[in-house]
Coordinates of C-alpha atoms in Angstrom, one line a residue:
Chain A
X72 CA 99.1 65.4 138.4
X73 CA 97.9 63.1 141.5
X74 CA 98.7 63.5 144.8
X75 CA 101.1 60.8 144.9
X76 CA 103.7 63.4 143.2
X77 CA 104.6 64.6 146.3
X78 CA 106.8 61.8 147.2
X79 CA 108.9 62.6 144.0
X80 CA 111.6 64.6 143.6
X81 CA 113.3 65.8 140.7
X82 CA 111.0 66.9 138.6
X83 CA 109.4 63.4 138.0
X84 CA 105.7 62.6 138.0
X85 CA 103.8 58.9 138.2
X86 CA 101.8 59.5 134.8
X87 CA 105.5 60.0 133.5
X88 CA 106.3 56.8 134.4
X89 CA 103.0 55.2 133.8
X90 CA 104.6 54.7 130.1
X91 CA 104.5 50.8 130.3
X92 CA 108.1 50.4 130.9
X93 CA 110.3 49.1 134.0
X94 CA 112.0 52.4 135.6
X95 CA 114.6 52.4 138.5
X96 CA 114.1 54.9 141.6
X97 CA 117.4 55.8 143.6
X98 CA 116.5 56.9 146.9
X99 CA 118.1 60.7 147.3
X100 CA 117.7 61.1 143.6
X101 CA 113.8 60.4 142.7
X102 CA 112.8 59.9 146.0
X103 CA 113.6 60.8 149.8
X104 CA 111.1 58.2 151.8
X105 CA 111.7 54.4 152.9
X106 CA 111.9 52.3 149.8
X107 CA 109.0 50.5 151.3
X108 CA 106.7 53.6 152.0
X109 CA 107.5 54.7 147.6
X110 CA 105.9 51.6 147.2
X111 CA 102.7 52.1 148.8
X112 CA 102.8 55.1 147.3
X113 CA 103.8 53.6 143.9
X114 CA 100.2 51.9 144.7
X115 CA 98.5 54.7 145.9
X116 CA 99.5 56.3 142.0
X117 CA 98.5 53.5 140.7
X118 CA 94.8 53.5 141.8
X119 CA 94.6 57.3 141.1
X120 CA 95.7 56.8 137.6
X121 CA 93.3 53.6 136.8
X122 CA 96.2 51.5 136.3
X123 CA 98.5 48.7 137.8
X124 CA 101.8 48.6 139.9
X125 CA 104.5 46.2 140.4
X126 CA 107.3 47.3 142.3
X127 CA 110.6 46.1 143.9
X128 CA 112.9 46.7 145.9
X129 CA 116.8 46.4 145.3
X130 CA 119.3 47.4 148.1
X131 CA 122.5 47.2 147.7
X132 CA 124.5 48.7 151.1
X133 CA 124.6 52.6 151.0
X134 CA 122.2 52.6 148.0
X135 CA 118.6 52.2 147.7
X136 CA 116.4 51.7 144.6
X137 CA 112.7 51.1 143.9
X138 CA 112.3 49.8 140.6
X139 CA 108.5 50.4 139.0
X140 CA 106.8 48.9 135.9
X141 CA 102.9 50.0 135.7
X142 CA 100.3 48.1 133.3
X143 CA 96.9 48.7 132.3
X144 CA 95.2 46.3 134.3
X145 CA 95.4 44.1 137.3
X146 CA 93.9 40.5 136.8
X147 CA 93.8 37.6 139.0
X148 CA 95.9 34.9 137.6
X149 CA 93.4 32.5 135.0
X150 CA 91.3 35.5 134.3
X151 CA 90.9 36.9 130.5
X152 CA 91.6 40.4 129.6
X153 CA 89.4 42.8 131.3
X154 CA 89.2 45.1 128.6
X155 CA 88.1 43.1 125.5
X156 CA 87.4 39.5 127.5
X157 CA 89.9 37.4 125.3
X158 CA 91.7 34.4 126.9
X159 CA 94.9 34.0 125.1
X160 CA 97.4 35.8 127.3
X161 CA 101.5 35.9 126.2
X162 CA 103.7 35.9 129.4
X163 CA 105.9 38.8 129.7
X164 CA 108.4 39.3 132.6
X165 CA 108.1 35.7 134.8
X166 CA 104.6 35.0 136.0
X167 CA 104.0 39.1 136.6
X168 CA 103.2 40.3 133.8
X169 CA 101.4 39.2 130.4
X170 CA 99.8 41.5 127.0
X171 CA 97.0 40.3 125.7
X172 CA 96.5 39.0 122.6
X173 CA 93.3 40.8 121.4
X174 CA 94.2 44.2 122.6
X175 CA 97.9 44.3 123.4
X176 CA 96.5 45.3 127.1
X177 CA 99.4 45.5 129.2
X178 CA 98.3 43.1 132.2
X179 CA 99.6 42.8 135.9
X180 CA 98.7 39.3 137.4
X181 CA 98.6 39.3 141.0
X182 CA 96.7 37.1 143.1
X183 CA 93.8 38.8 145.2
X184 CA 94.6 39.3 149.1
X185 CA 90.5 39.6 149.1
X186 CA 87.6 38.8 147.2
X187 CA 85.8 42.2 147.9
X188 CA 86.7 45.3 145.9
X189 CA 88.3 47.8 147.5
X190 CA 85.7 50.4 146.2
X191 CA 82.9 48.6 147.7
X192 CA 82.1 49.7 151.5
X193 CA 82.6 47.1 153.9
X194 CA 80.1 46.3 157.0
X195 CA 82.6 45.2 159.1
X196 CA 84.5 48.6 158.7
X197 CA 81.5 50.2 159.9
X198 CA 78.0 51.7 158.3
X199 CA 77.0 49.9 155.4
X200 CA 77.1 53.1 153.4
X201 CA 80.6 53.9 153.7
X202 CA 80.9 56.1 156.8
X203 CA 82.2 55.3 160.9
X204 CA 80.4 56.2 163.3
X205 CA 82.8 59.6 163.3
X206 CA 82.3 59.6 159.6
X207 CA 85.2 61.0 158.2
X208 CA 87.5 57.8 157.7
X209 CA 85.7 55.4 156.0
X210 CA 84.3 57.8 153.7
X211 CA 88.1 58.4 152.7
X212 CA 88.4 54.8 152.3
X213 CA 85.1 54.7 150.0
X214 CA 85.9 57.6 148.0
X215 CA 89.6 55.6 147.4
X216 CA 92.5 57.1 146.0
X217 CA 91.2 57.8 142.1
X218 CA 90.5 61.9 141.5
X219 CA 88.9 62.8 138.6
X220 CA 91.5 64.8 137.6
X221 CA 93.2 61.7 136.2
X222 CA 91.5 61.6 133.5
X223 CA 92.2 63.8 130.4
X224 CA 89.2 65.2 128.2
X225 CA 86.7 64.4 130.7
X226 CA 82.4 65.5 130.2
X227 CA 80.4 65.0 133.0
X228 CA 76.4 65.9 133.3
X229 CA 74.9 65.9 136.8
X230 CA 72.3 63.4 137.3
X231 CA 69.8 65.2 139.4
X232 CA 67.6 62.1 139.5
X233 CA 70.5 60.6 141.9
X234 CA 71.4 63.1 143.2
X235 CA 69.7 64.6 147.0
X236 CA 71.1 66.5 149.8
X237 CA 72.9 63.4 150.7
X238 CA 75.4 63.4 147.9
X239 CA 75.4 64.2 143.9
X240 CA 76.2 62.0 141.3
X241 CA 77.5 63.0 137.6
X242 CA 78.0 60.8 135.0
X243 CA 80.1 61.0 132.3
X244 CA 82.7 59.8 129.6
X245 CA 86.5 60.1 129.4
X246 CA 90.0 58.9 128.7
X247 CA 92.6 57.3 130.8
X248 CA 96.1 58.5 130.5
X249 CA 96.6 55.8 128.0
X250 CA 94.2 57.2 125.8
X251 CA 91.6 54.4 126.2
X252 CA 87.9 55.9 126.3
X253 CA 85.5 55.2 129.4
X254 CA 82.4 55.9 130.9
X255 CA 82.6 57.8 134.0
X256 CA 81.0 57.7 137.0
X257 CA 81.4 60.4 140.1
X258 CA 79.9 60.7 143.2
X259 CA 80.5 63.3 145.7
X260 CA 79.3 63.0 149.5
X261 CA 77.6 66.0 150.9
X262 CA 77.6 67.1 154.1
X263 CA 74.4 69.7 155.1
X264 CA 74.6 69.9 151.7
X265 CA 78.0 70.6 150.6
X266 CA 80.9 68.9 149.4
X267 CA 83.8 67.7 151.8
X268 CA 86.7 68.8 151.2
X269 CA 89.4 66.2 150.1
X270 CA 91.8 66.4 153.0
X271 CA 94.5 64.8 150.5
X272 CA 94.2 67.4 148.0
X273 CA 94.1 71.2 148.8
X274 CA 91.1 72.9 146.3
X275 CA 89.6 69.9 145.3
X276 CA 86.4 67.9 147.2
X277 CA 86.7 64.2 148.2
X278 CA 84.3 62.1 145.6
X279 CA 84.5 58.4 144.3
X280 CA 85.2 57.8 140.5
X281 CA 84.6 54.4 139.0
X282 CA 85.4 53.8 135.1
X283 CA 84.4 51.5 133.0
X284 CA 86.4 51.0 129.2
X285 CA 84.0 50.8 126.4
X286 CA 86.4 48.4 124.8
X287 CA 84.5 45.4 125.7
X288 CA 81.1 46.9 125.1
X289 CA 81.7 48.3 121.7
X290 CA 83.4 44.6 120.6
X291 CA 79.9 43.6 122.7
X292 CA 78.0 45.5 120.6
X293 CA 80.1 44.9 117.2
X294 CA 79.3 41.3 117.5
X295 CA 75.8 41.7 118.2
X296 CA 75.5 40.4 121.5
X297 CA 73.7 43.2 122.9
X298 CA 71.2 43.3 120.4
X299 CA 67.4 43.6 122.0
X300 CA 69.4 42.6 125.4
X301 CA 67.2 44.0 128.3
X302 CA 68.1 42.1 131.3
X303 CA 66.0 43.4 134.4
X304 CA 67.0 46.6 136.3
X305 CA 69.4 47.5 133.3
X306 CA 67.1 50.6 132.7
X307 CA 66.9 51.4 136.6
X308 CA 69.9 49.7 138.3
X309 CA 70.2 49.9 142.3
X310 CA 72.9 52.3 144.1
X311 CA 73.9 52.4 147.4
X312 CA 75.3 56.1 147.7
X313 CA 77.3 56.9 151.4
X314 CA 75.1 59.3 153.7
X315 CA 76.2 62.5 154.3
Chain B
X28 CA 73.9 43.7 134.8
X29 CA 73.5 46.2 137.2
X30 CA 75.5 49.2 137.1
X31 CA 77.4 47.9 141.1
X32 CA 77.8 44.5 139.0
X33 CA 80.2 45.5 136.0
X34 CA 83.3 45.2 137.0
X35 CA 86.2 48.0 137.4
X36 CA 89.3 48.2 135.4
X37 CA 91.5 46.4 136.8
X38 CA 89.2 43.9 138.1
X39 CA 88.0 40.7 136.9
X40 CA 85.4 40.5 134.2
X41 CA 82.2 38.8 136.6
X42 CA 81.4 36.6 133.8
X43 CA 83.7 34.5 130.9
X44 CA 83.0 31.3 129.0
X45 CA 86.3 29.3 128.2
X46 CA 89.6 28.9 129.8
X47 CA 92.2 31.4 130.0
X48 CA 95.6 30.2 128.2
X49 CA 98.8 31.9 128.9
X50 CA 101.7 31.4 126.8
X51 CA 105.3 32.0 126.4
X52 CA 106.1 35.6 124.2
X53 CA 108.2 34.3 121.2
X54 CA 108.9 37.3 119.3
X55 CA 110.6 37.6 116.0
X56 CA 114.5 38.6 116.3
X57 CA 113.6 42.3 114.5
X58 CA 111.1 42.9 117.5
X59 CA 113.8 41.6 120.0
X60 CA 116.0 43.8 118.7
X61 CA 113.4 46.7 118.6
X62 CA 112.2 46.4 121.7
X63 CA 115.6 46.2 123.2
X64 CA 116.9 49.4 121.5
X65 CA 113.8 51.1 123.3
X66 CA 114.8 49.8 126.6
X67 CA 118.3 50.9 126.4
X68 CA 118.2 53.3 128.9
X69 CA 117.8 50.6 131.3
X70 CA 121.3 48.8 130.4
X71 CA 123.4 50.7 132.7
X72 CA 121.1 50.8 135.8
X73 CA 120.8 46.9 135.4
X74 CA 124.3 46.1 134.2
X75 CA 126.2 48.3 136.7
X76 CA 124.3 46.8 139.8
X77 CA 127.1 43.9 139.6
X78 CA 129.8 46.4 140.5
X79 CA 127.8 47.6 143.1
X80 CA 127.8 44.1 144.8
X81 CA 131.5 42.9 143.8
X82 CA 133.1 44.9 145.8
X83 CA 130.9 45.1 148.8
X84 CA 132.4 43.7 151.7
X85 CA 136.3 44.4 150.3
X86 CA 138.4 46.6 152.3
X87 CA 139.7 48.3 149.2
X88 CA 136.0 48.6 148.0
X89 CA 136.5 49.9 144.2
X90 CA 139.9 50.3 144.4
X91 CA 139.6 46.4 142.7
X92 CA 138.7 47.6 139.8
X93 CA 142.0 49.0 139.3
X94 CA 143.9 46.7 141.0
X95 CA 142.8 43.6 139.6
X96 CA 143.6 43.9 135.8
X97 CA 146.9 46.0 136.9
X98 CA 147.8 42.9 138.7
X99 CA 147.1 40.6 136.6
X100 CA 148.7 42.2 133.9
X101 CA 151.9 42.9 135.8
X102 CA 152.5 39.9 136.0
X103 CA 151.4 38.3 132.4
X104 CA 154.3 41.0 131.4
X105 CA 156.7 40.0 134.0
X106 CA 156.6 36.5 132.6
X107 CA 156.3 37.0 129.1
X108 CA 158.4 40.1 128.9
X109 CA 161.2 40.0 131.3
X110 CA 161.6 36.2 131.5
X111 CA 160.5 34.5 128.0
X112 CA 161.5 37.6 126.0
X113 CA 158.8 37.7 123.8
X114 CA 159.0 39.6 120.7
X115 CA 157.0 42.8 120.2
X116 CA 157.6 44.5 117.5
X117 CA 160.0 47.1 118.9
X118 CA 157.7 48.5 121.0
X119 CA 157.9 48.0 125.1
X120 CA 156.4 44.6 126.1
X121 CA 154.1 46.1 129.0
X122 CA 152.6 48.6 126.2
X123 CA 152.6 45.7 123.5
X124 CA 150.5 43.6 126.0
X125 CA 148.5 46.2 127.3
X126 CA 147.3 47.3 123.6
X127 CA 146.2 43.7 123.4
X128 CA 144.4 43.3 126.0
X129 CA 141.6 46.0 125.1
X130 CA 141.0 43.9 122.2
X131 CA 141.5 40.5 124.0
X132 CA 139.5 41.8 127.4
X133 CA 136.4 43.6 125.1
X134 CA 135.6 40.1 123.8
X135 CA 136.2 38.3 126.9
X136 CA 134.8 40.2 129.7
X137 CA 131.7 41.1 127.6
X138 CA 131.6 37.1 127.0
X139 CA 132.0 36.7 130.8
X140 CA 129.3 39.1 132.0
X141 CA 127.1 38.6 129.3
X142 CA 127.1 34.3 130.1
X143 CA 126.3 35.2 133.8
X144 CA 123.4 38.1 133.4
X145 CA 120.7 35.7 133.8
X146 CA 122.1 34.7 137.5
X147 CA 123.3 38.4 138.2
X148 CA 119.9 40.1 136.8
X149 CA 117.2 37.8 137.1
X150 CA 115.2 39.4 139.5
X151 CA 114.1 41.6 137.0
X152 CA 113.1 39.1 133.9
X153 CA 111.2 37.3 136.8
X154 CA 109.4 40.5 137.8
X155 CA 109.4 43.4 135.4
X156 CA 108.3 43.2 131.3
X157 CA 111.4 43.7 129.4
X158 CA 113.1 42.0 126.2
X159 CA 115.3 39.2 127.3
X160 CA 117.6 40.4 125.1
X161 CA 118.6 43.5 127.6
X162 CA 120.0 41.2 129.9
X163 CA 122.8 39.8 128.4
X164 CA 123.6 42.7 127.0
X165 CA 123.6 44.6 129.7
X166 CA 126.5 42.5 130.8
X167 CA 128.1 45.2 128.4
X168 CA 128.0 47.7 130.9
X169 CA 130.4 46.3 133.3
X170 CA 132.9 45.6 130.5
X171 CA 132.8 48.6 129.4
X172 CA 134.4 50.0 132.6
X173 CA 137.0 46.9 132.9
X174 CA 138.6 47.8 129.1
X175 CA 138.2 51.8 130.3
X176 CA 140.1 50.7 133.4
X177 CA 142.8 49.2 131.2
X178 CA 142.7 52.3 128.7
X179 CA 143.5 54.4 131.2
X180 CA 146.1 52.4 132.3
X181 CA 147.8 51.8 128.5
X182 CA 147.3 55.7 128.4
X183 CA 149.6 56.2 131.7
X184 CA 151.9 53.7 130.4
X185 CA 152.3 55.6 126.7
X186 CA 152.8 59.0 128.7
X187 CA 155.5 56.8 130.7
X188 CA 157.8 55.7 127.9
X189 CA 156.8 58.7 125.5
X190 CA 158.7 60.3 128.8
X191 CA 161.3 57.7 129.7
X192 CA 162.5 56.6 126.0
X193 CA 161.4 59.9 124.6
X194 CA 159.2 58.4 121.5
X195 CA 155.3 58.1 121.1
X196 CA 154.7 54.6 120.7
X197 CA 150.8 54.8 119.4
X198 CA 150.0 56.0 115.8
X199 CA 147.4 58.6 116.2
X200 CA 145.9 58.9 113.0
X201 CA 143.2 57.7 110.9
X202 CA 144.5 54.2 111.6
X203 CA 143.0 54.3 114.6
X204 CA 139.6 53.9 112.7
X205 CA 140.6 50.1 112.3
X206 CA 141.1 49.7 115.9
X207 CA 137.3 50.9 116.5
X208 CA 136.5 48.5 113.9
X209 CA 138.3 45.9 115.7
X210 CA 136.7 46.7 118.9
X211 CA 133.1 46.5 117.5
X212 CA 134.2 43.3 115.8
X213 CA 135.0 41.9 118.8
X214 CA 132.4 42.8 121.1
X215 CA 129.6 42.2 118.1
X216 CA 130.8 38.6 118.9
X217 CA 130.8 38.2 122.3
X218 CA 127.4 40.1 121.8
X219 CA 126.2 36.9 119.5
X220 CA 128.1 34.0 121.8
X221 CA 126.5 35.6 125.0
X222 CA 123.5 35.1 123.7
X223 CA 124.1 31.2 123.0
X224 CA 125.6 30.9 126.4
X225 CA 123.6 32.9 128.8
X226 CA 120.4 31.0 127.6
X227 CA 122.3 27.7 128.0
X228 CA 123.4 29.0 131.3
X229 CA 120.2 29.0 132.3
X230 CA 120.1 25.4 131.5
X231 CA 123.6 24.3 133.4
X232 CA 125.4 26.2 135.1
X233 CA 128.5 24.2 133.8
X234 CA 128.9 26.1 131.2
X235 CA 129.8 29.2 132.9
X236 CA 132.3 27.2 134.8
X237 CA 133.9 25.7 131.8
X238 CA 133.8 29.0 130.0
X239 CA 136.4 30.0 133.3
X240 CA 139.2 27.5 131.9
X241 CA 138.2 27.8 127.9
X242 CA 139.3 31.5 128.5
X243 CA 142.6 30.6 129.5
X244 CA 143.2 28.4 126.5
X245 CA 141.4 30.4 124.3
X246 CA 144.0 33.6 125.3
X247 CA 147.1 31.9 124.6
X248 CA 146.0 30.9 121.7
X249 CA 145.2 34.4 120.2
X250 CA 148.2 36.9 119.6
X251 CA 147.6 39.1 122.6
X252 CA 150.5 38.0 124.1
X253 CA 152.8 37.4 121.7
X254 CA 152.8 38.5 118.2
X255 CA 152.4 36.5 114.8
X256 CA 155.7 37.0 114.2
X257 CA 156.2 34.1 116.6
X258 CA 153.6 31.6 115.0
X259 CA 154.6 28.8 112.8
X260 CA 152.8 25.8 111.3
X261 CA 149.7 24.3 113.1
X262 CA 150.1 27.5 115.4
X263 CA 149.5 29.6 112.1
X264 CA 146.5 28.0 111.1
X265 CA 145.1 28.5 114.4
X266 CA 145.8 32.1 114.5
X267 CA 143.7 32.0 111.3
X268 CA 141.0 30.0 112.3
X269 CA 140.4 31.4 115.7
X270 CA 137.6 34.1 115.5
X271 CA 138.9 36.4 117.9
X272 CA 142.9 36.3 116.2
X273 CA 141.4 39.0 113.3
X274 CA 140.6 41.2 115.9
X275 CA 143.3 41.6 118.2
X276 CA 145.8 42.2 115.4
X277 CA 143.7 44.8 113.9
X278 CA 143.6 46.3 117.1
X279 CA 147.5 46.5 117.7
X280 CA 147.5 47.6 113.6
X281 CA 146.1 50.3 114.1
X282 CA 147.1 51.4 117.7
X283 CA 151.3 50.7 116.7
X284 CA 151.0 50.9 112.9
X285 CA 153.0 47.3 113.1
X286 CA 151.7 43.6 112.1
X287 CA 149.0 42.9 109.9
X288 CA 146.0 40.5 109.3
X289 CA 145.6 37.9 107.0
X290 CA 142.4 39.1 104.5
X291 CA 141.5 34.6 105.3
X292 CA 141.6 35.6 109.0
X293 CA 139.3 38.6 108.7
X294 CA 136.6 37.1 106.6
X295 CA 136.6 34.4 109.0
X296 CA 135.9 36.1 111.8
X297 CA 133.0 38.9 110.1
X298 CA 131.4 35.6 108.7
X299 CA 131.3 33.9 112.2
X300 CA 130.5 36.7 114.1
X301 CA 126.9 37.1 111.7
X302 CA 126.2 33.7 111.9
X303 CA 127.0 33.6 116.0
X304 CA 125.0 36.6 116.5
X305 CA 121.8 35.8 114.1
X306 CA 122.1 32.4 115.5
X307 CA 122.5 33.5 119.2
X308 CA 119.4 36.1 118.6
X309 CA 117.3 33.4 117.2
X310 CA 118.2 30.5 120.3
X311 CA 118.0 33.4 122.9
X312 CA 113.9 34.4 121.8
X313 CA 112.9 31.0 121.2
X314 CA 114.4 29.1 124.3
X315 CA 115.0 31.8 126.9
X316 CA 111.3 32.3 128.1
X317 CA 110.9 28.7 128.9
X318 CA 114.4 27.8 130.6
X319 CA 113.4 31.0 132.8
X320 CA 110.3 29.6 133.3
X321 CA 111.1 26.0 134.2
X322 CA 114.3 26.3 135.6
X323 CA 113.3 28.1 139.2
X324 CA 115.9 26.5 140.7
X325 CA 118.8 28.6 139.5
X326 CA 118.2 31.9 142.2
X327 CA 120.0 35.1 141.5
X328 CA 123.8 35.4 143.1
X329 CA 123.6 36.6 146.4
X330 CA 127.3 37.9 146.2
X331 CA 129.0 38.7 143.0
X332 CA 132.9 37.7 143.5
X333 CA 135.2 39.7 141.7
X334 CA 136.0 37.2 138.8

C-alpha cells in the first residue's frame, strides 16, 4: 500500500497494476482527479514502489482515460540494463519500452530532464544537506517519495556507528514487489532527537530509502570480478546525512 | 565505489564497457499468440475506442450504428428483392439477405477494422509493451457490435413475418451448430488476412483504400445476395473457389435448413483460411516491428469516419 492509493477508487491499488502490463484508467471509474494530476501521481507510485511509469492520456469528448504500463527500471536511452549490465536490449512498444536480454528486465527508456538524481540534495534548493532554511520542504524532497513499506520481507539492523542525534541510519536487505532481492538502505532525520513525522503518511516517520539489486553484484561476483577488489574507501565510504 | 557512487534502480549503471544494441522483438508465432491471449482483456478497451470517435461530432451520435447497416440493407433488398426478384429459397428476401449478411459482414467488417488498427490504435504500439498481434485483432471488437447490430435486426424481422405470414422462418435446432461453425470460419479468416494487410497497411496506405472497392466485388460475388440456385458456369466455379462462398452458405444452412455447400468449396476455404492465418501470424511478427518503426510518417486518424 503507498500513499499514492488514495487517488484510486474502486478498490484498485498501484502495486496491482505494477504487474508489467498496459492498464486503461476511466476517469469516474478508477479515478476522480484531472487525467493529468493521475499521472503525476502514476509517478509519484512509481518512485514509491522502486519501479518505472509511462503513462498517457486518451480523451475522447465526455470520456477520459489514463492508460499506465509500469517496468522495472528507467534507463536513459544507450544505457545497458541496470540490473545485470548487459547491452543487448529488444524493443518492445515503439522506442518506450525494451526487456533485456540477460534478465528479461522490463525497461522504460526515457531521456533524463537532468543529470542529477532526484535523491541527491541539491545546493541550489537550499542547504547542502537537504534542508531550507525553514527545513521542512526540502527534507520532504530528500527523503522522496519511496517508504519502506514498499518492500515485502524487509530486515533492517541499526547502524549506530552512523547514526547521532542528527538522524539514524539502518541497513538492511529486502525484495521489491517483483520479487527481486536488494540491499536496503534507510535513513531517518531526527529532530531534538526524534523522528519527523511523514506528513504524507499518518503513523509512519518521513525517512529516505535507497536500494540497490544484488543482481549485478552476484553475476559480479559469479564471474570473479570482485575477487581481492578493495578499491579505497570501499570499507569506510563517505555520507552526507541531512541535519536535523 | 563509494556507497553515494552506486547507482539506484532505475538509474544508470556509472560505469559500462561496450555499446548498448537495441533491437527489434521478433518472437516466435506460439509466443505471439501467448502473449496475446494474456493481454486479452485489453481488446475491448482498445478496439471500442473507434466507436467512441466515429460518432463524435454526428447529431444522431450512436444512433449510426443502427442506422447505417439498416440503411444500407434496405436498400440492397429493395433492389434485389422488389426490383430484380431474386430467388430465395421461399423465404422473404429482406430475412434471406439479412441472414447473409452476418456471415458476409463477420468476415468483412473484421477484415475492415482489423486492416486499419494500426492507424486507429497506434498510439499504443508506439507507447505501451504489448504483442502486435492485439491490435489487429482488436479490430474484432467493433465488429462484433456491427454483426450484433444486424442480429438484432434479423431477430425483429423473424418476429415480423413469424407475425405477418404466421410461420418461423429460422430452424432452431442443432443446425444452428453449423452456423457457429460458419461464423468462426469466417472470422478465423479475416483474423489471418488482417494480419497480412494491417502490416502492409503500415507500408501503404493503398491498400486500405483498395480493400474499400475489392469489398464490393468481392460481395457480389459470394451468395449473400442471391442464392446458388442462381449460379451457373464460370459463376459456379467462383462460388467454389471463393474462400468466403463456404461460409456464407453454411450460415443460411443452418439458420433456414435450405441450400447446401459443396464438400470442394468447404475444404477450400478451411485449407486457405490455415495457410492465410499461419502465414499472416508469421508476416505480422517478423515485419510489423520494423514498418512501425520506420514508417513515422503514417500518424494515428484524428477522426474515425463512419465507413
Amino acid at each position: 500500500m503507498v500513499a499514492a492509493d488514495a487517488a484510486l477508487s474502486g478498490g484498485l491499488t498501484w502495486a496491482s497494476l505494477a504487474d508489467m502490463r498496459p492498464h486503461r484508467l476511466k476517469r469516474g471509474k478508477h479515478f476522480r482527479a484531472e487525467p493529468r494530476e493521475l499521472q503525476a501521481v502514476a509517478a509519484d507510485a512509481a518512485s514509491a514502489l522502486d519501479l518505472a511509469v509511462h503513462t498517457l492520456r486518451d480523451e475522447l469528448r465526455q470520456y477520459q482515460y489514463v492508460w499506465v504500463q509500469f517496468a522495472e527500471f528507467r534507463v536513459d536511452p544507450g544505457a545497458p540494463c541496470p540490473r545485470c549490465g548487459a547491452l543487448r536490449l529488444v524493443r518492445a512498444g515503439g522506442d518506450h519500452f525494451a526487456r533485456c536480454t540477460g534478465c528479461d528486465a522490463r525497461l522504460l527508456i526515457v531521456a533524463p530532464k537532468g543529470s542529477r538524481a532526484a535523491s541527491e540534495p541539491r545546493e541550489e534548493d537550499g542547504r547542502k544537506d537537504g534542508l531550507s532554511n525553514d527545513g521542512h520542504v526540502d527534507l520532504l524532497k530528500w527523503a522522496g517519495r519511496k517508504r519502506i513499506t514498499a518492500y515485502p520481507d524487509v530486515k533492517l539492523v541499526r547502524d549506530d556507528e552512523r547514526s547521532d542525534d542528527r538522524f539514524e541510519t539502518w541497513y538492511g536487505r529486502g525484495f521489491t514487489v517483483q520479487g527481486h532481492a536488494g540491499v536496503l538502505e534507510v535513513v531517518y532525520p531526527l529532530r531534538d532527537g526524534e523522528r519527523v513525522p511523514d506528513p504524507d503518511v499518518e503513523g509512519e516517520d518521513l525517512h529516505r530509502v535507497r536500494f540497490w539489486s544484488i543482481a549485478a553484484f552476484q553475476r559480479a561476483m559469479e564471474l570473479g570480478v570482485l575477487k581481492g577488489w578493495e578499491p579505497a574507501g570501499f570499507l569506510n565510504p563517505p555520507t552526507d546525512p541531512p541535519a536535523g | 565505489m563509494s556507497a553515494s557512487a552506486i547507482s539506484e534502480p532505475g538509474t544508470t549503471p556509472p560505469a559500462t564497457v561496450g555499446t548498448v544494441e537495441l533491437v527489434d522483438d521478433q518472437p516466435t508465432p506460439w509466443r505471439m499468440l501467448h502473449e496475446t491471449w494474456a493481454h486479452r482483456g485489453l481488446l475491448p478497451r482498445i478496439g471500442t475506442r473507434v466507436l467512441v470517435k466515429g460518432t463524435a461530432g454526428a447529431k444522431l451520435g450512436r444512433s449510426w450504428l443502427f442506422l447505417r447497416p439498416t440503411l444500407s440493407i434496405v436498400g440492397l433488398s429493395l433492389l434485389f428483392g422488389a426490383v430484380l426478384d431474386v430467388p430465395s429459397h421461399g423465404v422473404p428476401y429482406l430475412l434471406f439477405l439479412l441472414v447473409g449478411m452476418i456471415g458476409w459482414m463477420a468476415f468483412e467488417r473484421f477484415l475492415w477494422w482489423a486492416t486499419r488498427s494500426f492507424d486507429s490504435y497506434r498510439r499504443f504500439a508506439d507507447n505501451f509493451d504489448l504483442p502486435l498481434l492485439l491490435i489487429p485483432t482488436a479490430g474484432g471488437c467493433v465488429a462484433a457490435i456491427e454483426v450484433g447490430i444486424v442480429t438484432l435486426l434479423a431477430g425483429l424481422v423473424t418476429v415480423y413475418f413469424g407475425v405477418v405470414d404466421g410461420r418461423f422462418y429460422l430452424e432452431l435446432g442443432p443446425n444452428l451448430l453449423l452456423s457457429v461453425a460458419a461464423l468462426a470460419l469466417a472470422v478465423s479468416f479475416a483474423w489471418g488476412l488482417g494480419m497480412w494487410l494491417s502490416t502492409l497497411n503500415l507500408k501503404a496506405r493503398d491498400v486500405r483504400i483498395v480493400l474499400r472497392y475489392l469489398f464490393t466485388i468481392w460481395l457480389y460475388v459470394t451468395p449473400v445476395i442471391y442464392s446458388t440456385e442462381a449460379l451457373e458456369g464460370v459463376f459456379s466455379l467462383l462460388a467454389t473457389l471463393n474462400p468466403m462462398a463456404a461460409p456464407v452458405l453454411l450460415f443460411k444452412q443452418g439458420m433456414f435448413g435450405v441450400g447446401s455447400v459443396e464438400p470442394a468449396a468447404l475444404a477450400i476455404s478451411i485449407c486457405a483460411t490455415v495457410v492465410i492465418c499461419l502465414s499472416g501470424l508469421w508476416f505480422l511478427t517478423r515485419k510489423a516491428p520494423r514498418y512501425l518503426r520506420e514508417d513515422r510518417f503514417v500518424m494515428e486518424d484524428d477522426e474515425e469516419e463512419l465507413p
